[in-house]
Short mmCIF file of C-alpha atoms and ligand atoms in Angstrom, two decimals:
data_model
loop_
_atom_site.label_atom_id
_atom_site.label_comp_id
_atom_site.label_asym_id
_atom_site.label_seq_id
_atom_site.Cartn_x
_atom_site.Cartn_y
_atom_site.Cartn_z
CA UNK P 1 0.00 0.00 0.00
CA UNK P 2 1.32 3.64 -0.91
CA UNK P 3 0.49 7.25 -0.05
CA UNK P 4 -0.08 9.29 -2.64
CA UNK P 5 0.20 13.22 -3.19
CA UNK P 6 -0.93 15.08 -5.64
CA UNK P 7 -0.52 18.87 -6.63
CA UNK P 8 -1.72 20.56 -9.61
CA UNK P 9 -0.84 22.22 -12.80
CA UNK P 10 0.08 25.96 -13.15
CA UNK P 11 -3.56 28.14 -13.67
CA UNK P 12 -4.64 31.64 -13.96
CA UNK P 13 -2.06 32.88 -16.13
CA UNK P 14 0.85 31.76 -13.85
CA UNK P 15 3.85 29.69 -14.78
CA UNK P 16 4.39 27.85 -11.58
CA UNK P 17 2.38 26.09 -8.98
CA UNK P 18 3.90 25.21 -5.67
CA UNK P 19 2.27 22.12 -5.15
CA UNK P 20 3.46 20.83 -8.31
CA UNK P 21 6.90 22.14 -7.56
CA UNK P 22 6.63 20.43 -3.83
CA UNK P 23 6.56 17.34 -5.46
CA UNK P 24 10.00 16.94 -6.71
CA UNK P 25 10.99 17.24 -2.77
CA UNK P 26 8.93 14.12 -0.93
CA UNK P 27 10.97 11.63 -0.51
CA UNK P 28 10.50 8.13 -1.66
CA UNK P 29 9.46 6.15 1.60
CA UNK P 30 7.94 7.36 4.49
CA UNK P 31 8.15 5.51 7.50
CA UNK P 32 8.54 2.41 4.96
CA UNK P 33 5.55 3.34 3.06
CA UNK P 34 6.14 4.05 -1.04
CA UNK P 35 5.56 7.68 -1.58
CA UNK P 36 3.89 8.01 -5.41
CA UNK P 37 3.07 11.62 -6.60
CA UNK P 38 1.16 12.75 -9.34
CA UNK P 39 0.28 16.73 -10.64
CA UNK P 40 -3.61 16.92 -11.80
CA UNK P 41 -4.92 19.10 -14.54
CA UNK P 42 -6.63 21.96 -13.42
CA UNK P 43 -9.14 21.06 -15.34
CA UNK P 44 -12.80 19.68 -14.57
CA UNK P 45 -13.39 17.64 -16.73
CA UNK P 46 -10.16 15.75 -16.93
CA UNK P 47 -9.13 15.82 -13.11
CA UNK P 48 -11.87 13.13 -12.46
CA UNK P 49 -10.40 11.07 -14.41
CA UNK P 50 -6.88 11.79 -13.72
CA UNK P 51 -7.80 10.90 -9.78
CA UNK P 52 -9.39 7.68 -10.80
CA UNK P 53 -7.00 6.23 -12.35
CA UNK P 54 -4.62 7.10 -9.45
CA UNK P 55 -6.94 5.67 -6.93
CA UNK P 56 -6.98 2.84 -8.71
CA UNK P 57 -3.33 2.34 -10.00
CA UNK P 58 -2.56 2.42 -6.55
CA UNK P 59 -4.48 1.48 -4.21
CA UNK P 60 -3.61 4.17 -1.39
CA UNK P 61 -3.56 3.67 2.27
CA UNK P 62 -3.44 7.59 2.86
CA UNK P 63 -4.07 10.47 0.01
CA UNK P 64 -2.99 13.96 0.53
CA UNK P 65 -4.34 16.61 -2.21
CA UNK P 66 -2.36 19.70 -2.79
CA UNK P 67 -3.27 23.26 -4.30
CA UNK P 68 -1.98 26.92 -4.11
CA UNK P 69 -4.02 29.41 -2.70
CA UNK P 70 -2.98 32.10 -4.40
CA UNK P 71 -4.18 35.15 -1.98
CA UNK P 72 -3.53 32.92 1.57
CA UNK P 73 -0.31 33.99 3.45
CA UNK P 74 -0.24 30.58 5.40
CA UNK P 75 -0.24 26.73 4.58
CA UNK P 76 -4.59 25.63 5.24
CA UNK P 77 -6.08 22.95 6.62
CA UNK P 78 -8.95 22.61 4.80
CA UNK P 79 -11.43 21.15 7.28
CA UNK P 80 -14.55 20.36 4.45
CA UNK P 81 -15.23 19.92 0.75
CA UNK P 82 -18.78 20.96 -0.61
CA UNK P 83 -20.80 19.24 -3.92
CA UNK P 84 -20.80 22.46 -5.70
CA UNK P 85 -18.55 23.70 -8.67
CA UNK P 86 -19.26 27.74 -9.49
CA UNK P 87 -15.73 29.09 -10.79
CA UNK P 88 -14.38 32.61 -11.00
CA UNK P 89 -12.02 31.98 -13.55
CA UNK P 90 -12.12 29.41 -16.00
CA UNK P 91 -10.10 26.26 -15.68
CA UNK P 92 -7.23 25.72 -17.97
CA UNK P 93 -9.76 23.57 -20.06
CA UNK P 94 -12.02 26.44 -20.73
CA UNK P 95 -14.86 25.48 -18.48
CA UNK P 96 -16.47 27.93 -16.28
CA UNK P 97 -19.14 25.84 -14.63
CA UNK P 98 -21.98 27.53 -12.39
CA UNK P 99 -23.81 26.26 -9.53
CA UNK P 100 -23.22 23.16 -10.43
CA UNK P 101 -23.05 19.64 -8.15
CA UNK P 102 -20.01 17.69 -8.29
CA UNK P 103 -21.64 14.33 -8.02
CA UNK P 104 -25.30 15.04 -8.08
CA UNK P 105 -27.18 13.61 -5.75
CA UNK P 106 -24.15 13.41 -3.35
CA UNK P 107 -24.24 14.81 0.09
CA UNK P 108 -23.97 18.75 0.51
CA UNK P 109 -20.73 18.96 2.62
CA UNK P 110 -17.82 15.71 3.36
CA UNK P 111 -15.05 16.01 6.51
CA UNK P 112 -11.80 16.11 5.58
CA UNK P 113 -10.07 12.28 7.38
CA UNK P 114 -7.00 14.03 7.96
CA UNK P 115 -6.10 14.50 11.73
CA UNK P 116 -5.97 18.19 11.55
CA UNK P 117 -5.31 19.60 14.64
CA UNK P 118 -2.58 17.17 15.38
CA UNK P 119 -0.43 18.67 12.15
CA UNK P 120 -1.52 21.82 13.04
CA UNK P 121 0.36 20.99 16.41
CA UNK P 122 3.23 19.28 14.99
CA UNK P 123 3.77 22.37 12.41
CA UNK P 124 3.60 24.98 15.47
CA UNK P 125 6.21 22.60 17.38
CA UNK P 126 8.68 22.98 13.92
CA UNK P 127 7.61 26.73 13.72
CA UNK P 128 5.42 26.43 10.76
CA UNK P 129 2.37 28.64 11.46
CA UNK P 130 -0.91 27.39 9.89
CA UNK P 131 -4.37 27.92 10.10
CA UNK P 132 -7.45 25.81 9.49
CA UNK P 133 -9.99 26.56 6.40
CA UNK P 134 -13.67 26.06 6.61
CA UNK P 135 -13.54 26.52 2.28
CA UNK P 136 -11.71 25.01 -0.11
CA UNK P 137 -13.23 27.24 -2.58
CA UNK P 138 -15.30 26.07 -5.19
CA UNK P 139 -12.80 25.61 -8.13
CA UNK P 140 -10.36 22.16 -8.17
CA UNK P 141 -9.22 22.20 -5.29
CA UNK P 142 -12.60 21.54 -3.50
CA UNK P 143 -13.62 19.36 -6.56
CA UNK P 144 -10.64 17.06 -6.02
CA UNK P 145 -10.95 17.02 -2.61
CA UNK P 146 -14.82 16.15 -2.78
CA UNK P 147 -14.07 13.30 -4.72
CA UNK P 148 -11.16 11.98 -2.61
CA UNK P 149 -13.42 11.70 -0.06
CA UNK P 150 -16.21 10.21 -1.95
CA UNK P 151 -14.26 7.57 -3.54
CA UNK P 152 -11.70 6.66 -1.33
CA UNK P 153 -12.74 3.90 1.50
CA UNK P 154 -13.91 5.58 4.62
CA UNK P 155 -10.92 4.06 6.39
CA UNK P 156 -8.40 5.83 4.07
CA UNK P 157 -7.43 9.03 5.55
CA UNK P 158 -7.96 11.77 2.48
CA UNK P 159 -7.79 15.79 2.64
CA UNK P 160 -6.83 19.07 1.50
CA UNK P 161 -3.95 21.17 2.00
CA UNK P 162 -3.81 24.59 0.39
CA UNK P 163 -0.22 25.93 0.06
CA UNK P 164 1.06 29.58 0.46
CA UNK P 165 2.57 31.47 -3.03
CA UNK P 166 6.04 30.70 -2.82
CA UNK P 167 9.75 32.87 -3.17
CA UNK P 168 9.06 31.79 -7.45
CA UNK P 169 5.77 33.18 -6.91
CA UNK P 170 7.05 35.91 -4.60
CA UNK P 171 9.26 37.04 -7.44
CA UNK P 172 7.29 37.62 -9.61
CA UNK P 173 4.69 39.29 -8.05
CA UNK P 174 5.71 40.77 -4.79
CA UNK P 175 3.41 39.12 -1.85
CA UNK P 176 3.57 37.09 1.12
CA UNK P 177 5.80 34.12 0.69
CA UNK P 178 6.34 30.67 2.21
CA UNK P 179 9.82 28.79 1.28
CA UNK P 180 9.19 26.01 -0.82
CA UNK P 181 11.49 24.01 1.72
CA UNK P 182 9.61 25.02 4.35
CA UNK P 183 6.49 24.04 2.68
CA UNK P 184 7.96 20.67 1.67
CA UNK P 185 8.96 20.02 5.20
CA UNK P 186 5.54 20.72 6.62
CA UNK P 187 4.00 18.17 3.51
CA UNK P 188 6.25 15.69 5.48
CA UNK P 189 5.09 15.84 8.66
CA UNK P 190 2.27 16.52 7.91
CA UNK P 191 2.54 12.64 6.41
CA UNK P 192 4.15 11.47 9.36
CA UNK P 193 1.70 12.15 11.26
CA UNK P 194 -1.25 10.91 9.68
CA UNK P 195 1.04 7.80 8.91
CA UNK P 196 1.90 7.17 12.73
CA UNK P 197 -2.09 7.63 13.06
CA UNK P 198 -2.42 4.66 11.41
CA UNK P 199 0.34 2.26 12.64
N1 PCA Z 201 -5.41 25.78 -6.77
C1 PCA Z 201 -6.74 25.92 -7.31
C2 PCA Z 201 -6.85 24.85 -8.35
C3 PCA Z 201 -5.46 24.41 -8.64
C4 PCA Z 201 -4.65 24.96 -7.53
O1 PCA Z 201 -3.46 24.72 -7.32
C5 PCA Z 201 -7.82 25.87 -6.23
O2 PCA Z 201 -7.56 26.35 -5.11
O3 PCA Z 201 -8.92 25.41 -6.47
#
């Protein structure tokens, strides 16, 4: 059995995405589980797919889900996903979808399975400040980690971590920054932990 983290493509005009970048850092074992990464195409119609075929390539015994939030100074725990897709900006596909469900029929809110407050604790001890999100947003992020939770097995711990612009990002657009090191070590606690959870 394997984790598996995913980040996502470069959107809104930008060339880089942290939480693709992050991705090159994770090393390959964790606490002698395989690490397998992946970067999703921000993209609604194809990121289904995309996460499906992960899922079932690979069986995972924990999935994290990465994103940038572009306008958050901090790294977010993102405590909920919601069935509903209404974008600001269209994805790098074109679509602009309104109001609409993710799975119809599915229920209105799902709980992130990460143990949140215990990374939130573990960052603070490493001096990583954090803070938790009630919103994913309504764009990929939220639609990824909707469907994590809906199609994973209830016993697979699955979330959401939004991740701060970095010093690339930083550069070229001057705004609150967190080091992409810094940001890769917090990934790996933050796997740690929910690893050691459940040894
Ligand atoms: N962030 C966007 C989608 C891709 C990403 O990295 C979001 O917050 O929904």
């Amino acid at each position: 059995m394997k984790v598996l983290v995913t980040g996502f493509e470069p959107f809104a005009g930008l060339a880089h995405n942290p939480s693709q970048a992050l991705l090159a850092h994770l090393p390959p074992r964790i606490r002698g589980t395989e690490v397998v990464s992946a970067c999703l195409p921000v993209n609604a119609q194809q990121a289904p797919a995309a996460l499906k075929a992960l899922y079932q390539t690979h069986t995972p015994r924990l999935a994290l889900h990465l994103g940038l939030a572009q306008n958050r100074p901090l790294l977010s725990l993102e405590r909920l996903a919601v069935n509903l897709l209404d974008f600001d900006i269209p994805d790098n596909g074109g679509h602009h979808p309104k109001d609409a469900p993710i799975l119809p029929g599915g229920p209105l809110a799902l709980l992130s399975r990460l143990p949140l407050r215990i990374i939130q604790a573990r960052w603070a001890q490493a001096g990583i400040p954090s803070t938790l999100s009630n919103s994913a947003g309504l764009y990929l992020c939220n639609q990824v980690m909707y469907l994590a939770l809906s199609w994973l097995p209830p016993e697979v711990p699955a979330g959401f971590i939004h991740l701060p612009p970095d010093e690339t990002l930083a550069a070229q657009r001057p705004q609150a920054y967190v080091p992409l090191k810094t940001q890769a070590q917090a990934i790996l606690l933050a796997l740690e932990t929910c690893l050691e959870a459940l040894a």
